[in-house]
Coordinates of C-alpha atoms in Angstrom, one line a residue:
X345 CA -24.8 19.2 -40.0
X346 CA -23.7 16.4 -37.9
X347 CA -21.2 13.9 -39.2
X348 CA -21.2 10.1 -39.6
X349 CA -20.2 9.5 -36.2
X350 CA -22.5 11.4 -34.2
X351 CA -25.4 9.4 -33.9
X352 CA -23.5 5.9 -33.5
X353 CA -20.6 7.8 -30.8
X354 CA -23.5 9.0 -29.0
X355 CA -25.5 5.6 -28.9
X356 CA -22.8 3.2 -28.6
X357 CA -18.9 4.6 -27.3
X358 CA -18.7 4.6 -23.6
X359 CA -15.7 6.8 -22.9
X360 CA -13.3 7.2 -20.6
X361 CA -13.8 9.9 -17.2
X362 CA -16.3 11.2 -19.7
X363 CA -19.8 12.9 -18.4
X364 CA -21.4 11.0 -20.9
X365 CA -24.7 13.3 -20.6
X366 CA -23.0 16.1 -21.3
X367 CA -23.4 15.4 -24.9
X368 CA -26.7 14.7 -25.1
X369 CA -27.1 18.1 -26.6
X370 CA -24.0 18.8 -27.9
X371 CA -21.6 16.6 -30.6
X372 CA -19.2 14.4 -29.6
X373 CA -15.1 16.1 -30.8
X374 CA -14.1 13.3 -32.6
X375 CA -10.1 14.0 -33.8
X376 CA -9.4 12.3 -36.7
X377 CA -6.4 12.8 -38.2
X378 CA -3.1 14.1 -36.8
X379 CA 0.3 15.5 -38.1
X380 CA 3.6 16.7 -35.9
X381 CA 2.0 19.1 -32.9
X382 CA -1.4 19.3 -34.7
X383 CA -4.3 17.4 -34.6
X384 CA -7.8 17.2 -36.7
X385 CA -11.1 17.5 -36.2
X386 CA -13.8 15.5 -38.3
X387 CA -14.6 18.4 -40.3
X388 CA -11.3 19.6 -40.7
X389 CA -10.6 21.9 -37.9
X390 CA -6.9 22.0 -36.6
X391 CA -6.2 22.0 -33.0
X392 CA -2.9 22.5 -31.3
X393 CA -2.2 19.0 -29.2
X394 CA -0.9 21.0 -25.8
X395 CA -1.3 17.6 -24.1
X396 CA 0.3 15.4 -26.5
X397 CA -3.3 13.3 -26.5
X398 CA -2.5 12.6 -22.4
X399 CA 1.4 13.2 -21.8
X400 CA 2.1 10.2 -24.6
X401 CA 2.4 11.0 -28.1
X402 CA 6.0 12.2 -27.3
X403 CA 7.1 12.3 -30.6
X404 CA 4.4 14.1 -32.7
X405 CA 1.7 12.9 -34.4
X406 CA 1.6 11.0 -38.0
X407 CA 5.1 9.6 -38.0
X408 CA 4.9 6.9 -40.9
X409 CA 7.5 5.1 -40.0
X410 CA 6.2 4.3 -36.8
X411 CA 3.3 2.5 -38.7
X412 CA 5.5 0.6 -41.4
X413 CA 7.0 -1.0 -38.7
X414 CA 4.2 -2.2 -37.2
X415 CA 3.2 -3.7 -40.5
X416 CA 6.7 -5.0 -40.9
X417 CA 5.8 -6.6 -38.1
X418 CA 2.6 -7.7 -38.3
X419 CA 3.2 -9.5 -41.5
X420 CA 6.1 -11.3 -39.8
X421 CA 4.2 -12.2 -36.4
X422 CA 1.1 -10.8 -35.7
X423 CA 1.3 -12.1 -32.2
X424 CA 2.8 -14.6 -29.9
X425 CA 2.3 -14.4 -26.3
X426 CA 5.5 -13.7 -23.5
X427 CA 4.1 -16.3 -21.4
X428 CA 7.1 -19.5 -21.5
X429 CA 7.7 -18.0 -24.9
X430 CA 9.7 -15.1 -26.1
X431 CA 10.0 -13.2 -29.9
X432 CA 12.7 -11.3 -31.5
X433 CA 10.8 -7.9 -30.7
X434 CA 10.4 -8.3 -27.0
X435 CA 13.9 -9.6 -26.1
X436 CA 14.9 -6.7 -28.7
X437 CA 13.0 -4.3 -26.8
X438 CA 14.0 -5.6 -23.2
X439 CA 18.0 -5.3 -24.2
X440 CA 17.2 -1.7 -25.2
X441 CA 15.6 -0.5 -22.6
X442 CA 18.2 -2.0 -20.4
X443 CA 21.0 -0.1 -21.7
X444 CA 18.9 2.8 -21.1
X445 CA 17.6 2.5 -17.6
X446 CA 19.9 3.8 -14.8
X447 CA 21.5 1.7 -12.7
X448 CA 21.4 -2.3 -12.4
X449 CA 17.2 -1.9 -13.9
X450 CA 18.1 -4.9 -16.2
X451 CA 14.6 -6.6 -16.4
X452 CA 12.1 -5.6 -18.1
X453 CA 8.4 -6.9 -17.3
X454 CA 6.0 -6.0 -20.2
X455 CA 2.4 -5.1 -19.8
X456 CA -0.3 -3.6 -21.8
X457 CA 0.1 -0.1 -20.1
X458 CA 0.4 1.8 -16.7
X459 CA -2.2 0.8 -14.6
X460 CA -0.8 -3.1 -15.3
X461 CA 2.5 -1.7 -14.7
X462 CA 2.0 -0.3 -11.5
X463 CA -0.6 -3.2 -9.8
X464 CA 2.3 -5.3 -11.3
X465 CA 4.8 -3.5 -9.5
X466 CA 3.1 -4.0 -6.6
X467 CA 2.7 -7.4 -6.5
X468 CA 6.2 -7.8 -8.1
X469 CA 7.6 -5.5 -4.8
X470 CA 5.5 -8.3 -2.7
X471 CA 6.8 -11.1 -3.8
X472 CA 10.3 -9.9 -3.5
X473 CA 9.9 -9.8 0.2
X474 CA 7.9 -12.9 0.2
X475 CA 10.6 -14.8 -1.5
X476 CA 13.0 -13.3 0.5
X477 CA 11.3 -14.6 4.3
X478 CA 9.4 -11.2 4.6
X479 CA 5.8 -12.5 3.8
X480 CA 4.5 -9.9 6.0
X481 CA 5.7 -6.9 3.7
X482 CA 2.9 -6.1 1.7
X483 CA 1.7 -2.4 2.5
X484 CA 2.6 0.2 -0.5
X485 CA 2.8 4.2 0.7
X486 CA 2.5 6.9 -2.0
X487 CA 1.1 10.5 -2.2
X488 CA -1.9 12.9 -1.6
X489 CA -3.8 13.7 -4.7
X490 CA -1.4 11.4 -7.2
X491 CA -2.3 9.4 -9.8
X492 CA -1.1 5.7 -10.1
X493 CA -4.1 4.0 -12.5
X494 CA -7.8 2.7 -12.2
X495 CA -7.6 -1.1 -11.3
X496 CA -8.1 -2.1 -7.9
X497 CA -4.7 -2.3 -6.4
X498 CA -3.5 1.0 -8.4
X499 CA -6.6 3.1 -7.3
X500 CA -5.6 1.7 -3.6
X501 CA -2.3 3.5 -4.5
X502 CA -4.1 6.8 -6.2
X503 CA -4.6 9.6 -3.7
X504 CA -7.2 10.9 -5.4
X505 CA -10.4 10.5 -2.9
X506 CA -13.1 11.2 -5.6
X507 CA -11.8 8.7 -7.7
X508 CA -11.5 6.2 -5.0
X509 CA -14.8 6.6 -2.8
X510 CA -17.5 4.7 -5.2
X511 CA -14.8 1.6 -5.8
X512 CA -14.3 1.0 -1.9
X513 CA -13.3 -1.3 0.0
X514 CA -10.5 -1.1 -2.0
X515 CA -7.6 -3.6 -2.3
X516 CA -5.6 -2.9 1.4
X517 CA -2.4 -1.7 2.1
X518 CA -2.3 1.6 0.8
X519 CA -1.1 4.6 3.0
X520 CA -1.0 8.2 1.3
X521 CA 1.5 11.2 2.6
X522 CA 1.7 14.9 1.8
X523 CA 3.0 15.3 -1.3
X524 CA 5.6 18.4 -2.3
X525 CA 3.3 21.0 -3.6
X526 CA 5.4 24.1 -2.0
X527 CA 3.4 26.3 -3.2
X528 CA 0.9 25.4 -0.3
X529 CA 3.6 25.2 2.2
X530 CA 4.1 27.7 4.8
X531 CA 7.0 29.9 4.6
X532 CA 9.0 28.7 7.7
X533 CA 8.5 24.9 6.9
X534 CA 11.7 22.4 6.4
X535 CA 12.1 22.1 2.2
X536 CA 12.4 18.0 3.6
X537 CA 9.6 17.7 5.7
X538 CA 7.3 15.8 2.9
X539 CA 10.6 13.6 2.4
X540 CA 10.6 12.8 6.1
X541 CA 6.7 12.2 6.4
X542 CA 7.4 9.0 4.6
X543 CA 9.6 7.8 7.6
X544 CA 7.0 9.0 10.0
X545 CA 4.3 6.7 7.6
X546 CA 6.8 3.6 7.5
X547 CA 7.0 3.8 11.1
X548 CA 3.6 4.0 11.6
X549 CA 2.9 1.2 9.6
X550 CA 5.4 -0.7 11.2
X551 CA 8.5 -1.4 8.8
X552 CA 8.0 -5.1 8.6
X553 CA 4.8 -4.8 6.8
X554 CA 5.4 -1.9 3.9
X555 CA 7.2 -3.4 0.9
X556 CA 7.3 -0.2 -1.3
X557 CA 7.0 3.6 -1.3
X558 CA 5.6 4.7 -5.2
X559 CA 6.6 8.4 -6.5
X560 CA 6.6 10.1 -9.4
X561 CA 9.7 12.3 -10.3
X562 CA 7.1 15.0 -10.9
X563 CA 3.9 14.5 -9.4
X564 CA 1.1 14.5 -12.4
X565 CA -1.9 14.9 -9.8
X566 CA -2.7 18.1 -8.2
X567 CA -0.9 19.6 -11.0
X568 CA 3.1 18.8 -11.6
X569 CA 4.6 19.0 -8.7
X570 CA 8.2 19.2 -8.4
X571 CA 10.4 17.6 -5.5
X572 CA 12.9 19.9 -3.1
X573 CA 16.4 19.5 -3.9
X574 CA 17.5 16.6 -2.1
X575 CA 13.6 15.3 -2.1
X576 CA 14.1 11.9 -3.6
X577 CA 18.0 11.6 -1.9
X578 CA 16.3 11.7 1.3
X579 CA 13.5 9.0 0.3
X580 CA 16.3 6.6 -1.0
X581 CA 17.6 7.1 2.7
X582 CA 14.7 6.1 4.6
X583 CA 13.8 3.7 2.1
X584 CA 16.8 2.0 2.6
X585 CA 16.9 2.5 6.1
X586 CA 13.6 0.3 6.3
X587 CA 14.4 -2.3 3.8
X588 CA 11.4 -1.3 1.6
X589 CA 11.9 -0.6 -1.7
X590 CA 11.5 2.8 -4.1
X591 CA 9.2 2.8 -6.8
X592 CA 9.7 5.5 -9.4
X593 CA 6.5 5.8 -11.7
X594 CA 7.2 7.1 -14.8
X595 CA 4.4 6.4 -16.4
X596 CA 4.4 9.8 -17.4
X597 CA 8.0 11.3 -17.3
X598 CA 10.2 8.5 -18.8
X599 CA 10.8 8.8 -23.0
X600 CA 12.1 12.7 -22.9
X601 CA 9.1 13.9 -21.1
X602 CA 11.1 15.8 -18.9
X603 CA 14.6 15.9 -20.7
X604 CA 16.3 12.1 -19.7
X605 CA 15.1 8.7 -21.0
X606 CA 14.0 8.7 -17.1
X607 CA 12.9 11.1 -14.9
X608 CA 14.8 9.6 -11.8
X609 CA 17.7 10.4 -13.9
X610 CA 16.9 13.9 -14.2
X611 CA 16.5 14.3 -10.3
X612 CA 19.6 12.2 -9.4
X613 CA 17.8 9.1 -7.8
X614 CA 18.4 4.7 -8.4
X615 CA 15.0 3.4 -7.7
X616 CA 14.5 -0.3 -7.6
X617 CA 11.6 -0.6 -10.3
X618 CA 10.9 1.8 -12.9
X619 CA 7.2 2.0 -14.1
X620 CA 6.5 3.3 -17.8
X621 CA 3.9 3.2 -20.7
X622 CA 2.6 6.3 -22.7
X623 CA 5.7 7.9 -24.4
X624 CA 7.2 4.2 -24.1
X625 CA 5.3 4.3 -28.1
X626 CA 4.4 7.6 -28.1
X627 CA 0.8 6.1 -27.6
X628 CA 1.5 4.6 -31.6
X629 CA 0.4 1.1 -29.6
X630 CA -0.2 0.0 -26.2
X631 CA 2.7 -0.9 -24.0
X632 CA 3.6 -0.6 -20.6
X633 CA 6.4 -2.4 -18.6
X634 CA 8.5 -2.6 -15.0
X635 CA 11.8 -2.1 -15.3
X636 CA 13.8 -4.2 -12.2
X637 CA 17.2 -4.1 -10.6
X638 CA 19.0 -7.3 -10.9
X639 CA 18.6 -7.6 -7.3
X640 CA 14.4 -7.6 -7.4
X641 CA 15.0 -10.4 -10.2
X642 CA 17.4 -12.3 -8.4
X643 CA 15.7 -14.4 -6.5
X644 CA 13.0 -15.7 -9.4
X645 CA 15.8 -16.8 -11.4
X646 CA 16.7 -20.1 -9.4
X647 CA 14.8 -23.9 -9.8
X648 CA 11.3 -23.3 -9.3
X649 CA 10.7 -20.2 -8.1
X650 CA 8.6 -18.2 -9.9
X651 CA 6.5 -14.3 -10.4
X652 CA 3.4 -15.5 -10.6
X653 CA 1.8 -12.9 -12.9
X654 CA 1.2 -11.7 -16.1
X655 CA -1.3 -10.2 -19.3
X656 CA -1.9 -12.2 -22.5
X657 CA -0.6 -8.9 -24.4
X658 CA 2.1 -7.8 -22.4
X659 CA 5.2 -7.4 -24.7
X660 CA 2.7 -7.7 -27.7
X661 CA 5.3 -8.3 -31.0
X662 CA 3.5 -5.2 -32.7
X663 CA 3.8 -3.0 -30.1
X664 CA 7.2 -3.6 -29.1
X665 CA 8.3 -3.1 -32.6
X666 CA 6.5 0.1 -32.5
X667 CA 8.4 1.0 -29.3
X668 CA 11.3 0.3 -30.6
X669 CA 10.4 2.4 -33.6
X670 CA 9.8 5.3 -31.6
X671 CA 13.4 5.3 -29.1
X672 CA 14.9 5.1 -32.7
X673 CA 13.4 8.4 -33.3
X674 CA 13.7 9.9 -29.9
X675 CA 17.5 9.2 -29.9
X676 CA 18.0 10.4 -33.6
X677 CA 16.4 13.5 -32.9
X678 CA 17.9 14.0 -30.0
X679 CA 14.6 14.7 -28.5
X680 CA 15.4 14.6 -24.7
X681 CA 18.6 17.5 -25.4
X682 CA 15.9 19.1 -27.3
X683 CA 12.8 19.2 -24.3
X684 CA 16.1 20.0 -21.9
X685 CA 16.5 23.5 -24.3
X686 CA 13.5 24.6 -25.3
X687 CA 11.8 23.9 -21.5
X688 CA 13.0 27.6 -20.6
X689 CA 11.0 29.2 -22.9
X690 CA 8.0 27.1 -22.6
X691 CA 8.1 28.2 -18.8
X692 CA 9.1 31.5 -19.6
X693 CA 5.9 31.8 -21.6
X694 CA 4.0 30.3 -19.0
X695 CA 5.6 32.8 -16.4
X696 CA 4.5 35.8 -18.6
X697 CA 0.9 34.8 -17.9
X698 CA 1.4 36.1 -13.8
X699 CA 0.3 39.1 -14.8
X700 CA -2.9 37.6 -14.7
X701 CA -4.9 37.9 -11.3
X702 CA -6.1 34.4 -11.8
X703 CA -2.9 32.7 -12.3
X704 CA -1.5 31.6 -8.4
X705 CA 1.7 29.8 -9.6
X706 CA 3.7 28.2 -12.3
X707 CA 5.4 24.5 -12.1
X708 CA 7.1 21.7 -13.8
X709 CA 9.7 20.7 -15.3
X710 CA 10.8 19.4 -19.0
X711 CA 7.9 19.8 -21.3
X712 CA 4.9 19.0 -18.0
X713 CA 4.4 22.1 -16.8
X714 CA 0.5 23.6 -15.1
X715 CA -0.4 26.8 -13.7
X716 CA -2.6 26.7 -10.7
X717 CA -5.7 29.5 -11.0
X718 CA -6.3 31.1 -8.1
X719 CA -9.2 33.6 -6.7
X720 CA -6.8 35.9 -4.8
X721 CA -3.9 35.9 -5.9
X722 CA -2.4 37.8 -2.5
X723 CA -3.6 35.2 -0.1
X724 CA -4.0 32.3 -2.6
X725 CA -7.6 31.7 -1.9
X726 CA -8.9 28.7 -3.7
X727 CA -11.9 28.3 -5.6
X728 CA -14.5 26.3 -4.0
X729 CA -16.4 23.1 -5.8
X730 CA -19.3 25.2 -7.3
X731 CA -16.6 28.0 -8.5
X732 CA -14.2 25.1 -10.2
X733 CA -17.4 23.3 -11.4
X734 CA -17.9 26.7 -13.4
X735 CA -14.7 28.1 -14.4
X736 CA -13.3 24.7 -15.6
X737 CA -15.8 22.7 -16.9
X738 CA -18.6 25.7 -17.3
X739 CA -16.0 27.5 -19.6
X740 CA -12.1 27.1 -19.6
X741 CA -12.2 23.5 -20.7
X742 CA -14.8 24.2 -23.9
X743 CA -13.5 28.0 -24.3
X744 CA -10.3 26.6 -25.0
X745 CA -11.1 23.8 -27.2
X746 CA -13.3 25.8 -29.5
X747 CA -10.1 28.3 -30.1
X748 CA -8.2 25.7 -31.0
X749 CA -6.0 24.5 -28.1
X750 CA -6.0 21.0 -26.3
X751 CA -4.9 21.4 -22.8
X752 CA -6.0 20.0 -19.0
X753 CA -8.4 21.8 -17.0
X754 CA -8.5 19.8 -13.7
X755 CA -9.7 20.1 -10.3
X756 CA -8.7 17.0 -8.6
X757 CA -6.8 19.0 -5.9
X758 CA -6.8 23.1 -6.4
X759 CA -7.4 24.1 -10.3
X760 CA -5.0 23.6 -12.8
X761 CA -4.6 23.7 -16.7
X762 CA -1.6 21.6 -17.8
X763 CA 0.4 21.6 -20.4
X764 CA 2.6 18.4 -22.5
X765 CA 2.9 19.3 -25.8
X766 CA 4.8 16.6 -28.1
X767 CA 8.5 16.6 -27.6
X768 CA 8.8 18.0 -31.1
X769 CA 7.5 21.4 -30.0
X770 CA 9.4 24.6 -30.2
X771 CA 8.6 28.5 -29.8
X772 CA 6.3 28.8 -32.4
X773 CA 4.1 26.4 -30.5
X774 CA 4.8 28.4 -27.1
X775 CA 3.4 31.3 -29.0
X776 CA 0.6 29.9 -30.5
X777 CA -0.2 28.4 -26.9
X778 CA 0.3 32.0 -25.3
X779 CA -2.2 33.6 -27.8
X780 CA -5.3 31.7 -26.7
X781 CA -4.5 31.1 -23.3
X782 CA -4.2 34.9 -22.6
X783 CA -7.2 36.2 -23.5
X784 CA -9.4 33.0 -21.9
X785 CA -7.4 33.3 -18.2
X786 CA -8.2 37.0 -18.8
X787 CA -12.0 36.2 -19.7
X788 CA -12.4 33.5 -17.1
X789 CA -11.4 36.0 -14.5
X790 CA -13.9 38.5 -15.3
X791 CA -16.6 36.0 -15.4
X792 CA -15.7 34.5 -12.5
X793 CA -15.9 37.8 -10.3
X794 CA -19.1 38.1 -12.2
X795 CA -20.5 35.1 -11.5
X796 CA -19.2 34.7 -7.5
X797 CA -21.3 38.5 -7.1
X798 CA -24.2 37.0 -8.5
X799 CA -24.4 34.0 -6.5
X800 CA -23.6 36.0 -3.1
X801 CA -26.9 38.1 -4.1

């Protein structure tokens, strides 16, 4: 029997990159409740969270503490804005994150989360040059099939065409280049050819007009992909080379995500902004922020010069007392030494799944890892659009959900289920992972040779 929150879900919750039709005869999952790795279904069913709710709830679900102190908070100041004002909790937070951040990233910008973040980078990287008699810098480059955010400036910076085409015309000045998805890559090609394609774009551009190139340290779109050694060292080169600046967004792989507070750290790389949200609260509130060198700040920080920009609940007192919450228990728990030696076995696990004719290739790194499915497995044959339509969202995606594992089936690029389970996760999660994902690669295979005879009949 349907619950309580059927009918009004179904009637009045628009939700996000959601086929709303698709429940119009079948219930809305509505999770409930949640508790370390685990989370609950409205009628009680546990589900292992292999995606930590999307890459964010770093630290596990149902941590109390996190929630006294927002009330802590709360009942000291509910709110007060950032806006020619400041509160204990935000310059608290700022300071914190600023003896965390590699390098000279001593400013801290709050927002409300990542898409701000990143459109706020942006402008942030254009009024740099503007300040500093380089008006015409104002281009941003950044990679096939990532994922930067939703609002107009960050979807110019997503290379995800789908997601762009029914927004355009878009915000300009984006430019997109090949990304480092090896697995793609001819056998014979440079491991620093995708590095060097940025020059080639910068030069196309023309150098006076691009202010920023945006990366992530592990790309989230297309499926975690993982730079070349040297990758980022090379990009820092040209970057510099140019006199445009190096974006790192870590949106994603900041907070232990991939075994350092940042991911840049973990890859051996000084950007000159830092973007984060998600783990920044492990999702406990809303918060995003852009962390700045000294030397992007500098030249705000005289008379009347001034960033122009900002959200009412950027740097909200609640949520930066829940983020402040949450470092306390990443750094007690040691959670980033823990992601660093446990992420063997989680790929280990993953590995173990090769075996499988449908599983192409493992990648990641830290606890972000995806397996791209594959039709031939020799020649690494793709599935077209009506095959991924059917194996991901005709049966992977509910398959695995209804035996009890939350993970991502995607298709935005070549198909891929990914895996970020909560920081706190250990073998007995790898295990329990393993056991359903098995059986369903092993399932979906057979169906899909099935179903790719019948529709060749």
């Amino acid at each position: 029997m349907p619950s309580e929150f059927q009918e009004p879900a179904k009637r009045h919750l628009w939700m996000h990159f959601t086929r709303m039709g698709s429940y119009a005869d079948h219930e809305v999952p509505v999770i409930a409740r949640g508790e370390g790795c685990y989370v609950y279904d409205e009628y009680g069913k546990r589900y292992l969270d292999g995606l930590s709710a999307l890459y964010c709830v770093n630290i596990g679900h149902g941590r109390a503490e996190i929630g006294e102190a927002a009330a802590r908070q709360a009942a000291e100041l509910g709110f007060y804005t950032n806006w020619s004002y400041a509160h204990p909790r935000s310059i608290e937070l700022a300071a914190r994150i600023a003896e965390l951040a590699p390098g000279n990233l001593n400013r801290v910008f709050f927002t409300s989360g990542g898409s701000e973040a990143v459109e706020s980078a942006w402008k942030l990287a254009k009024a740099y040059h503007a300040a500093r008699g380089a008006p015409t810098r104002h281009k941003i480059i950044s990679r096939h099939l990532s994922y930067h955010g939703t609002s107009m400036g960050a979807l110019t910076i997503t290379g995800l065409p789908a997601l762009r085409a029914p927004f355009e015309p878009l915000t300009p000045g984006g430019a997109h280049v090949p990304n480092t998805n090896s697995y793609r890559w001819s056998e014979d090609r440079d491991p620093l050819w995708a590095a060097d394609a940025i020059e080639e774009a910068i030069e196309f551009e023309e150098p006076a007009t691009v202010a920023a190139v945006i990366l992530e340290p592990v790309q989230n779109g297309g499926g975690c992909f993982v730079p070349q050694e040297g990758y980022f060292q090379r990009v820092r080169e040209i970057c510099d080379r140019h006199g445009v600046l190096l974006i790192s967004d870590e949106v994603i792989c900041s907070w232990g995500r991939i075994g350092h507070w940042f991911g840049s750290e973990r890859y051996g790389y000084e950007p000159d902004m830092i973007t984060t949200a998600k783990g920044i609260t492990s999702a406990y509130a809303p918060l995003g922020a852009v962390i700045a060198g000294d030397h992007i700040a500098e030249p705000f920080m005289h008379g009347k010069s001034i960033f122009n920009h900002g959200f009412t609940f950027g740097g909200h007192p609640v949520a930066c007392a829940v983020a402040l919450a949450n470092i306390d228990v990443i750094e007690r728990e040691g959670l980033c030494q823990r992601v660093l030696e446990n992420e063997g076995a989680l790929r280990s696990m993953l590995e173990s799944l090769c075996d499988l004719p449908i599983v192409g290739d493992v990648r990641g790194a830290g606890y972000f890892m995806a397996i791209e499915l594959v039709k031939d497995k020799d020649t690494k044959e793709t599935f077209d659009a009506a095959e991924s339509e059917e194996l991901l969202r005709g049966f992977l995606s509910g398959e695995l959900y209804k035996r009890g594992l939350i993970c991502r089936t995607d298709d935005r690029g070549d198909p891929i289920v990914q895996f970020s389970p909560p920081l706190i996760a250990g073998q007995q999660q790898f295990d329990e992972i393993e056991a359903v994902l098995r059986p369903v690669l092993a399932e979906a295979y057979e169906r899909m040779s099935s179903w790719s005879s019948l529709s060749r009949a």
